PDB file of C-alpha atoms and ligand atoms in Angstrom:
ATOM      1  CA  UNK A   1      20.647  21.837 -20.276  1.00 54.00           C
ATOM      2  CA  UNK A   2      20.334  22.657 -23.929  1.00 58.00           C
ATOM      3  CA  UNK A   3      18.824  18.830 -24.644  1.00 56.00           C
ATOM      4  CA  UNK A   4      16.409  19.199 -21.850  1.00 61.00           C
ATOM      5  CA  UNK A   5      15.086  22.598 -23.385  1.00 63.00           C
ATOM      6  CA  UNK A   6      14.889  20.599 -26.338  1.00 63.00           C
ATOM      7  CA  UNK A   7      12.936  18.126 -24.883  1.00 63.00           C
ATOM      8  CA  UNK A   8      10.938  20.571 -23.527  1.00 61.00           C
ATOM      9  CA  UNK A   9       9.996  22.274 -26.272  1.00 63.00           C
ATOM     10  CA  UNK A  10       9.479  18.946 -28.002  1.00 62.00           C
ATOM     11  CA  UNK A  11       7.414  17.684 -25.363  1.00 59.00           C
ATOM     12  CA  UNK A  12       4.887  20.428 -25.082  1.00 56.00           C
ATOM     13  CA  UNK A  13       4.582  20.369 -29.133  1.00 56.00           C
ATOM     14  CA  UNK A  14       3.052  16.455 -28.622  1.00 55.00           C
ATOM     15  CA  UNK A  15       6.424  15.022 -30.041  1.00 56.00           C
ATOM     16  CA  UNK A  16       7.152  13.423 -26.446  1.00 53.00           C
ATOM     17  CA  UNK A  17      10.492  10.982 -26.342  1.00 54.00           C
ATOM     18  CA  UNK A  18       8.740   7.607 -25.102  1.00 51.00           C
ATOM     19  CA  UNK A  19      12.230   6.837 -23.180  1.00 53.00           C
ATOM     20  CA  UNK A  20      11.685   7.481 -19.512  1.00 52.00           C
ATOM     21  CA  UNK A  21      14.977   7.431 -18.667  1.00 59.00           C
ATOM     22  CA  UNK A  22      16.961   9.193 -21.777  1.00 79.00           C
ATOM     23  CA  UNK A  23      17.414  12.563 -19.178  1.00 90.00           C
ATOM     24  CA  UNK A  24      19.100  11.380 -15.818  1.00 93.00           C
ATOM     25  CA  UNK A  25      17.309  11.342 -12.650  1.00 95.00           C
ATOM     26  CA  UNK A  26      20.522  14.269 -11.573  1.00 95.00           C
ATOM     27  CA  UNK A  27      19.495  16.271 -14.492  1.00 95.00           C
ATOM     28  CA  UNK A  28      15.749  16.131 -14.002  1.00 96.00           C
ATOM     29  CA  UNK A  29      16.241  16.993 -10.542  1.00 96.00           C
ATOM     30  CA  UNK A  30      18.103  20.054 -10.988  1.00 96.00           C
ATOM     31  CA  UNK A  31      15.898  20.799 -13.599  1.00 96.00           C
ATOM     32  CA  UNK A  32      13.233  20.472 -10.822  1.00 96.00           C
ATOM     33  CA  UNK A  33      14.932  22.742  -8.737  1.00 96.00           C
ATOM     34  CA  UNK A  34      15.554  25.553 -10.752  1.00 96.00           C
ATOM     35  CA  UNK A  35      12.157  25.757 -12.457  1.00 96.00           C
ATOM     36  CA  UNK A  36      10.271  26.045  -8.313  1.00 95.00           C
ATOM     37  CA  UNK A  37      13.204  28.690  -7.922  1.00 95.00           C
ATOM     38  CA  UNK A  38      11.914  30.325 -10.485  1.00 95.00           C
ATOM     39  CA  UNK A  39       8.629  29.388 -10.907  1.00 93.00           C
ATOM     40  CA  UNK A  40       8.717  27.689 -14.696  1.00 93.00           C
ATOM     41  CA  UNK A  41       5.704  25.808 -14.264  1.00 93.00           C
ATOM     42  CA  UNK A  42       6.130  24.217 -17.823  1.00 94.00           C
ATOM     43  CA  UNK A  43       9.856  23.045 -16.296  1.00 94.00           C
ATOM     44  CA  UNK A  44       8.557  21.859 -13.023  1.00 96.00           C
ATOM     45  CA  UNK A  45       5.636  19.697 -15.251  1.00 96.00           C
ATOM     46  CA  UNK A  46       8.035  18.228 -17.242  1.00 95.00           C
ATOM     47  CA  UNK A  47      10.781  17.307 -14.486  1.00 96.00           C
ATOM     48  CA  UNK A  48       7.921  16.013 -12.298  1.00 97.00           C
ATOM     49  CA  UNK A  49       6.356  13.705 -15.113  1.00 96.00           C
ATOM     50  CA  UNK A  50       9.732  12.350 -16.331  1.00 95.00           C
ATOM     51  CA  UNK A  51      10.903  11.976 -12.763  1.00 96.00           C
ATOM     52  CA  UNK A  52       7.726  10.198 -11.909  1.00 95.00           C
ATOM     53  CA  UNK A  53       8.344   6.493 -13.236  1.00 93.00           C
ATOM     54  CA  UNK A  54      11.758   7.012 -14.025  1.00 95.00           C
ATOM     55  CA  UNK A  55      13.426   3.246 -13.226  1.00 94.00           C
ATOM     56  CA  UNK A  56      17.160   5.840 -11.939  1.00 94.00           C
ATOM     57  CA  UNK A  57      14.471   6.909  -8.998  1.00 96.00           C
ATOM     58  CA  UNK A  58      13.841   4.675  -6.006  1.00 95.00           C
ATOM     59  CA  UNK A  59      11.326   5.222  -3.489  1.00 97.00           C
ATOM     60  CA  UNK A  60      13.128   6.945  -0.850  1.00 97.00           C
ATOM     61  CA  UNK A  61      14.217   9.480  -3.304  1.00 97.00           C
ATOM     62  CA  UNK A  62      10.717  10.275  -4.436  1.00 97.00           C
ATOM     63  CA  UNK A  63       8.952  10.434  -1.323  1.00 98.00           C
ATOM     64  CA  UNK A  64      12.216  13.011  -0.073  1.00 97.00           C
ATOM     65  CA  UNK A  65      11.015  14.601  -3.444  1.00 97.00           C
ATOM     66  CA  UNK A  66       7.468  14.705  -2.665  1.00 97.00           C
ATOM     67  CA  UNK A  67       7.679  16.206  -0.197  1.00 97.00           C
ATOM     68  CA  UNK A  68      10.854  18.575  -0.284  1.00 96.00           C
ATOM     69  CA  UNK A  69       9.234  19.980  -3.307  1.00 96.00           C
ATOM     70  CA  UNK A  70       5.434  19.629  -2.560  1.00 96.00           C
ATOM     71  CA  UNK A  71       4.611  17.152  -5.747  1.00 97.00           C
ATOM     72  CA  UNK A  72       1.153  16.231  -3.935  1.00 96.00           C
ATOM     73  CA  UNK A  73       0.195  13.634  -6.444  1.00 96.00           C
ATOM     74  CA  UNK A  74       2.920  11.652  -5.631  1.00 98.00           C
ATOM     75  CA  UNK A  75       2.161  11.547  -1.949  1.00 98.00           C
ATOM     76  CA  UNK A  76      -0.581   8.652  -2.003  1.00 97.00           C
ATOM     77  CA  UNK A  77       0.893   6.311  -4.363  1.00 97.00           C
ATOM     78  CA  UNK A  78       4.263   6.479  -2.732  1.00 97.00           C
ATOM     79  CA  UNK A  79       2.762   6.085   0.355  1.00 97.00           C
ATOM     80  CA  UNK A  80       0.972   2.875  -0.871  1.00 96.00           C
ATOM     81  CA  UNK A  81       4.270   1.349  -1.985  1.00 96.00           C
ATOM     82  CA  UNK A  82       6.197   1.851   1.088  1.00 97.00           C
ATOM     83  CA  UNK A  83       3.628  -0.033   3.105  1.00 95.00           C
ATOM     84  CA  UNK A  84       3.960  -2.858   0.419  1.00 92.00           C
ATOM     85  CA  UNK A  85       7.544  -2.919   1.048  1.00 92.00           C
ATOM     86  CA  UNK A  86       9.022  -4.554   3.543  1.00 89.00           C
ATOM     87  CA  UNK A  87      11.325  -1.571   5.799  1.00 89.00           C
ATOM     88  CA  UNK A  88      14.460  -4.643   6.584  1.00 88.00           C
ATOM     89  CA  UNK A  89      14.227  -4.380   2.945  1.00 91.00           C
ATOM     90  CA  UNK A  90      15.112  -0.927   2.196  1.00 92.00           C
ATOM     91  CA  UNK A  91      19.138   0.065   2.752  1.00 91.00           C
ATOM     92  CA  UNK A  92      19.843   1.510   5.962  1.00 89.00           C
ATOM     93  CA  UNK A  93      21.708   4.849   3.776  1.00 89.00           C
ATOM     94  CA  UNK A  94      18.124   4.803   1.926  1.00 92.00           C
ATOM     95  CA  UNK A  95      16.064   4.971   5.142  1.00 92.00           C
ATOM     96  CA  UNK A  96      17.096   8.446   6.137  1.00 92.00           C
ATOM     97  CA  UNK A  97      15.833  10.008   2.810  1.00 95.00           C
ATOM     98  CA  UNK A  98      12.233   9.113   3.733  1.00 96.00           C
ATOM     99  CA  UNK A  99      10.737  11.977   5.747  1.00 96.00           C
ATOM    100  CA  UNK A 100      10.372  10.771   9.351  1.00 96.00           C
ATOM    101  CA  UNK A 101       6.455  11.683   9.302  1.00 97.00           C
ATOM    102  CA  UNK A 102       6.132   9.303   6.492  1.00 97.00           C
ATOM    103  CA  UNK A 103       8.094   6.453   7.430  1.00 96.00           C
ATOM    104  CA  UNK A 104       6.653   6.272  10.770  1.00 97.00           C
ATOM    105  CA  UNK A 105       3.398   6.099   8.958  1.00 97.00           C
ATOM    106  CA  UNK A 106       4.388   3.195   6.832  1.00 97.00           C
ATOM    107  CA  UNK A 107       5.643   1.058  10.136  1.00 96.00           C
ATOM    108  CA  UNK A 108       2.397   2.482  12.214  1.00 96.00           C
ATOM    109  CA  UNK A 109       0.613   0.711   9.430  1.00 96.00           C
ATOM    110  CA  UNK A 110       2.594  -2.341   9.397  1.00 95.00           C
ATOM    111  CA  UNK A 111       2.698  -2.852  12.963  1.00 95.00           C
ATOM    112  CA  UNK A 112      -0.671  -2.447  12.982  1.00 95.00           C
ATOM    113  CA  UNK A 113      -1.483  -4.548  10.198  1.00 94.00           C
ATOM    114  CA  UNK A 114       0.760  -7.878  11.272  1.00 93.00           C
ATOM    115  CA  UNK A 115      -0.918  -7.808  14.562  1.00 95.00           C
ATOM    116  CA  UNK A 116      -4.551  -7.537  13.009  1.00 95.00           C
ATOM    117  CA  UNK A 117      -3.674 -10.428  11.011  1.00 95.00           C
ATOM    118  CA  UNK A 118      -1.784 -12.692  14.226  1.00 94.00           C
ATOM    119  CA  UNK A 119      -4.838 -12.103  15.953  1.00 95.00           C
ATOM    120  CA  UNK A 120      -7.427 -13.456  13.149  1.00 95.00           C
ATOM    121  CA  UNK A 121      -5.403 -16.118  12.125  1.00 95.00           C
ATOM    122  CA  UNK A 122      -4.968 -17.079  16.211  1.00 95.00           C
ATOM    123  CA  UNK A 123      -8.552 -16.287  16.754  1.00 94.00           C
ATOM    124  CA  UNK A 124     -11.379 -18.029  14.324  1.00 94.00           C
ATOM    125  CA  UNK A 125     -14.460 -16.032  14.586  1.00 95.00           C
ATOM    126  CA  UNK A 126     -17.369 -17.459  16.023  1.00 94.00           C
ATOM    127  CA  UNK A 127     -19.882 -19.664  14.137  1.00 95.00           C
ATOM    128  CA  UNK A 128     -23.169 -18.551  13.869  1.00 96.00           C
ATOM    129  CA  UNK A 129     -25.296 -21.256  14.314  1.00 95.00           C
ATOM    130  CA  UNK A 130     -27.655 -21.450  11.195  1.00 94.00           C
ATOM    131  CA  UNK A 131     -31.404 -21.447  11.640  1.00 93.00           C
ATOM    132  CA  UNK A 132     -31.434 -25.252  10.251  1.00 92.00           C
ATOM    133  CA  UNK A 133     -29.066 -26.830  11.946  1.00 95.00           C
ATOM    134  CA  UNK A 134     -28.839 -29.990  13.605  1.00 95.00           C
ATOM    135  CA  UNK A 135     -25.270 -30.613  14.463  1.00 95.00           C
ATOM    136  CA  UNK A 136     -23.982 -27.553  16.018  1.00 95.00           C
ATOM    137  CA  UNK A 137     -21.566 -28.959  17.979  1.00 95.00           C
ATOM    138  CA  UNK A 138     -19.993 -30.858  14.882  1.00 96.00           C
ATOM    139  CA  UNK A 139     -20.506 -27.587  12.827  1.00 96.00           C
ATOM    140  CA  UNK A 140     -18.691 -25.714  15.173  1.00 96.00           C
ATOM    141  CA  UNK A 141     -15.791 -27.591  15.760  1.00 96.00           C
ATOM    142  CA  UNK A 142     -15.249 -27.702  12.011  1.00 95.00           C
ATOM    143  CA  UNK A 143     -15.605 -24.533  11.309  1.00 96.00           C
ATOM    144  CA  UNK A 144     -13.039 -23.709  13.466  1.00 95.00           C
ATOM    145  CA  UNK A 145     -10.792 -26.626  11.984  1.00 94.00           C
ATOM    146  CA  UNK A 146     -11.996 -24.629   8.891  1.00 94.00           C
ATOM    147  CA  UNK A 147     -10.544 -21.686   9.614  1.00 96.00           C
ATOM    148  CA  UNK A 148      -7.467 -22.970  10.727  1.00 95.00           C
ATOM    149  CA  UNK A 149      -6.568 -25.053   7.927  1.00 93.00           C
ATOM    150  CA  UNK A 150      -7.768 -22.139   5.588  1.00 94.00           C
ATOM    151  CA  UNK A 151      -7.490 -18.647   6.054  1.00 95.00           C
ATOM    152  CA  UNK A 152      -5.301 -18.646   9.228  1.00 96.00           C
ATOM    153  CA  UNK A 153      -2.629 -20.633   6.978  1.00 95.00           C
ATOM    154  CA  UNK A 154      -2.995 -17.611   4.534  1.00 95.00           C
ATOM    155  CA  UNK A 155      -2.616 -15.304   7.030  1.00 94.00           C
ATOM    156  CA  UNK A 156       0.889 -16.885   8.410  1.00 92.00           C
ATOM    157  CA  UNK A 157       2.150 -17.943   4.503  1.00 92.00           C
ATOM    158  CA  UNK A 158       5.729 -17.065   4.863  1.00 89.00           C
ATOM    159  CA  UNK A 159       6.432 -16.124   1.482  1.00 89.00           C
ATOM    160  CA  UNK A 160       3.014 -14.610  -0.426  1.00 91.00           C
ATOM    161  CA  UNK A 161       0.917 -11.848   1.639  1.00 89.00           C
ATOM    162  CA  UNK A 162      -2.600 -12.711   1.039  1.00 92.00           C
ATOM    163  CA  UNK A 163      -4.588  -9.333   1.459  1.00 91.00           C
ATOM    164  CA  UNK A 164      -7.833  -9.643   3.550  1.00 92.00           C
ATOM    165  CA  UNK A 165     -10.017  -9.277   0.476  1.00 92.00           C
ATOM    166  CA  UNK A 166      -8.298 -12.429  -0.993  1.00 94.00           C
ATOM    167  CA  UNK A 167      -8.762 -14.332   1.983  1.00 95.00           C
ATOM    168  CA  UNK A 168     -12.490 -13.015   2.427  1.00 94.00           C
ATOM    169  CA  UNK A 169     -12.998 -14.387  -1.409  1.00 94.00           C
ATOM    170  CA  UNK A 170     -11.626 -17.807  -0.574  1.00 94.00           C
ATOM    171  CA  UNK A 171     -13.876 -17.940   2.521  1.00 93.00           C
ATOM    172  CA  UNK A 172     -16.796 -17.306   0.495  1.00 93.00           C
ATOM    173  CA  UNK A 173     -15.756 -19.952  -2.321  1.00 92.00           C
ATOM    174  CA  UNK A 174     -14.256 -22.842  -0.305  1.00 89.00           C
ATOM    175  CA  UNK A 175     -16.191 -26.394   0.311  1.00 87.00           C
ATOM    176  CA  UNK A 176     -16.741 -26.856   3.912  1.00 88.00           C
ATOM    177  CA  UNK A 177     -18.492 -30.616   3.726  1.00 86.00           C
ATOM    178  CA  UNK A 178     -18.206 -30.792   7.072  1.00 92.00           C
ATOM    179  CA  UNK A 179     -19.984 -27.312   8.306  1.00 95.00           C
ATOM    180  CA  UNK A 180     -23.652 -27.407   7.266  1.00 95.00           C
ATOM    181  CA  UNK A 181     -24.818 -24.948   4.497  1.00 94.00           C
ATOM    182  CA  UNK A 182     -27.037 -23.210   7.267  1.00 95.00           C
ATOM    183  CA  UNK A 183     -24.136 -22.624   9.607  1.00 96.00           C
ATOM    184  CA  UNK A 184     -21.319 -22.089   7.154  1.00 95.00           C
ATOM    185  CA  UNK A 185     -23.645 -19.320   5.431  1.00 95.00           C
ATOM    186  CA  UNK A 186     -24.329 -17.571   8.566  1.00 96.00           C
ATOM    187  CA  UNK A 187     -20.830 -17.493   9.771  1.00 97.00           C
ATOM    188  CA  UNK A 188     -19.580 -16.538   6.437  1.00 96.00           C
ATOM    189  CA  UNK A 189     -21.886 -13.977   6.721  1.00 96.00           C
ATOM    190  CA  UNK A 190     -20.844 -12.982   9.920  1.00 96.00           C
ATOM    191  CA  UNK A 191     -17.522 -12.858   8.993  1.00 96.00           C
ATOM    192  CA  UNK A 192     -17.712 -10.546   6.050  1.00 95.00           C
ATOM    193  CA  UNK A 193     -20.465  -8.515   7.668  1.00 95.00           C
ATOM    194  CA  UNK A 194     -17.965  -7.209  10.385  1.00 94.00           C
ATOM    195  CA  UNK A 195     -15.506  -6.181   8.159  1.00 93.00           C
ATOM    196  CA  UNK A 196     -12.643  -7.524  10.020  1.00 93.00           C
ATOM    197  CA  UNK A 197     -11.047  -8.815   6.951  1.00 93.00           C
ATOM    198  CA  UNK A 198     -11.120  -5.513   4.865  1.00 91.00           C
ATOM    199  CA  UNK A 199      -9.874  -3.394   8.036  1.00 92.00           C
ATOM    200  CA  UNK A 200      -6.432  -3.183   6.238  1.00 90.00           C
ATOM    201  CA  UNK A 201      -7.155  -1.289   3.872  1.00 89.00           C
ATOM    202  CA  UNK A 202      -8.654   1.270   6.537  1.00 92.00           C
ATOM    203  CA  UNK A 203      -5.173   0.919   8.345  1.00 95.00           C
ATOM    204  CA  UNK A 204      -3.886   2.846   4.856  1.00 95.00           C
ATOM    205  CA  UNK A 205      -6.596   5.191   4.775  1.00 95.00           C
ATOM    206  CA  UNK A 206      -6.445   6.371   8.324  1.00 95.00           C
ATOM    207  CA  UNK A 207      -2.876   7.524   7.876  1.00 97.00           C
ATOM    208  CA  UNK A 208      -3.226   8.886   4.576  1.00 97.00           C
ATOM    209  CA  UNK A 209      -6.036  11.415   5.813  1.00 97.00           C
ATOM    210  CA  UNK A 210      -3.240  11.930   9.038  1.00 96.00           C
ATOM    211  CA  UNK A 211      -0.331  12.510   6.092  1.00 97.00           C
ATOM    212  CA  UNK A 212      -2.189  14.996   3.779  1.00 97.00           C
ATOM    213  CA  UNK A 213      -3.045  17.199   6.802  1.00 96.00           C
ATOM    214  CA  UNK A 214       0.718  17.164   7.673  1.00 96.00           C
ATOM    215  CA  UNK A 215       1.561  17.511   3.848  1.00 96.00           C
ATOM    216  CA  UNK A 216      -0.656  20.314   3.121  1.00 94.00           C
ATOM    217  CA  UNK A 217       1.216  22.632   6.509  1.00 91.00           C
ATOM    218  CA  UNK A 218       4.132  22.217   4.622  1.00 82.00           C
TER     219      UNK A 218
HETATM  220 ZN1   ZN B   1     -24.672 -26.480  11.429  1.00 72.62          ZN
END
């Protein structure tokens, strides 16, 4: 404990070791522990900043950190990652240090996400027929051949997740020879106009605001 006071000390004089990882995650965690005990804010600071990227600390550690001792600006970023992970992919021993609230959260939003993104890449929207146009029946079957080929495909890609923004930017970049400008504008339009490409996002958002209601009854 004597080379943690010492990097204490050091630390709050501006002489900070760069090396995340030079105290263990055990150490900074007991360090954690006994500075809430006691209320050593300067402790708690230092254990929470060193503990925060430390590469000894995975992610079902931190959240079960986060929350066990109420480190509220880890909550949202941890959050984020989970939902970027897949769950098959974290050990089953790792699982049950998330906090249930949080990793039903993270599979609400996943769930909710992988269906959102079956159903667009199932389901082109509609063309919107543009004011000039003198092939709509053309237009619209390409368009939809459009969509299939393009951001449907992105949508199922087995091995790279495409987020909706990313597929929203391709729509609005890709040659469609076969769609005329005036109806490939207007559906394009359409498309990015009812926001169903950027709902994931909202997905997070919605059970963040649910989470840091829960968090902040703690
Ligand atoms: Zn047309």
């Amino acid at each position: 404990m004597n080379v943690i006071h010492q990097k204490i000390e050091s630390s709050s004089m501006g002489n900070e070791d760069d090396s995340e990882s030079s105290i263990s995650v055990t150490s900074l965690i007991s360090l954690l522990k006994m500075c809430t005990v006691f209320d050593v804010g300067g402790g708690r600071s230092y254990s929470i900043s060193k503990l925060e990227h430390h590469p000894g600390l995975n992610l079902p550690m931190k959240l079960w950190l986060c929350v066990y001792y109420k480190i509220s600006s880890w909550l949202v970023p941890a959050f984020k990652q989970l939902v970027a992970l897949p769950t098959e992919s974290i050990p089953y021993a790792d699982l049950d240090k998330i906090p249930a609230k949080i990793l039903h959260a993270s599979i609400h939003v996943q769930s909710h996400t992988r269906n959102h993104r079956l159903m667009l890449a199932a389901l082109p929207p509609p063309i919107i027929e543009g004011f000039c146009c003198i092939t709509p029946l053309s237009c619209a079957a390409e368009w939809e051949k459009a969509w299939k080929d393009g951001p449907a495909e992105m949508f199922r890609h087995p091995d790279i997740f495409y987020p909706g923004c990313e597929i929203l930017s391709f729509l609005e970049s890709v040659e469609m020879d076969l769609v005329c400008s005036s109806c490939r504008d207007a559906s394009v339009a359409n498309v990015k106009d009812s926001g169903c490409l950027l709902m994931e996002e909202g997905f997070i958002e919605e059970q963040i605001s649910d989470l840091l209601l829960w968090f902040n009854k703690q």
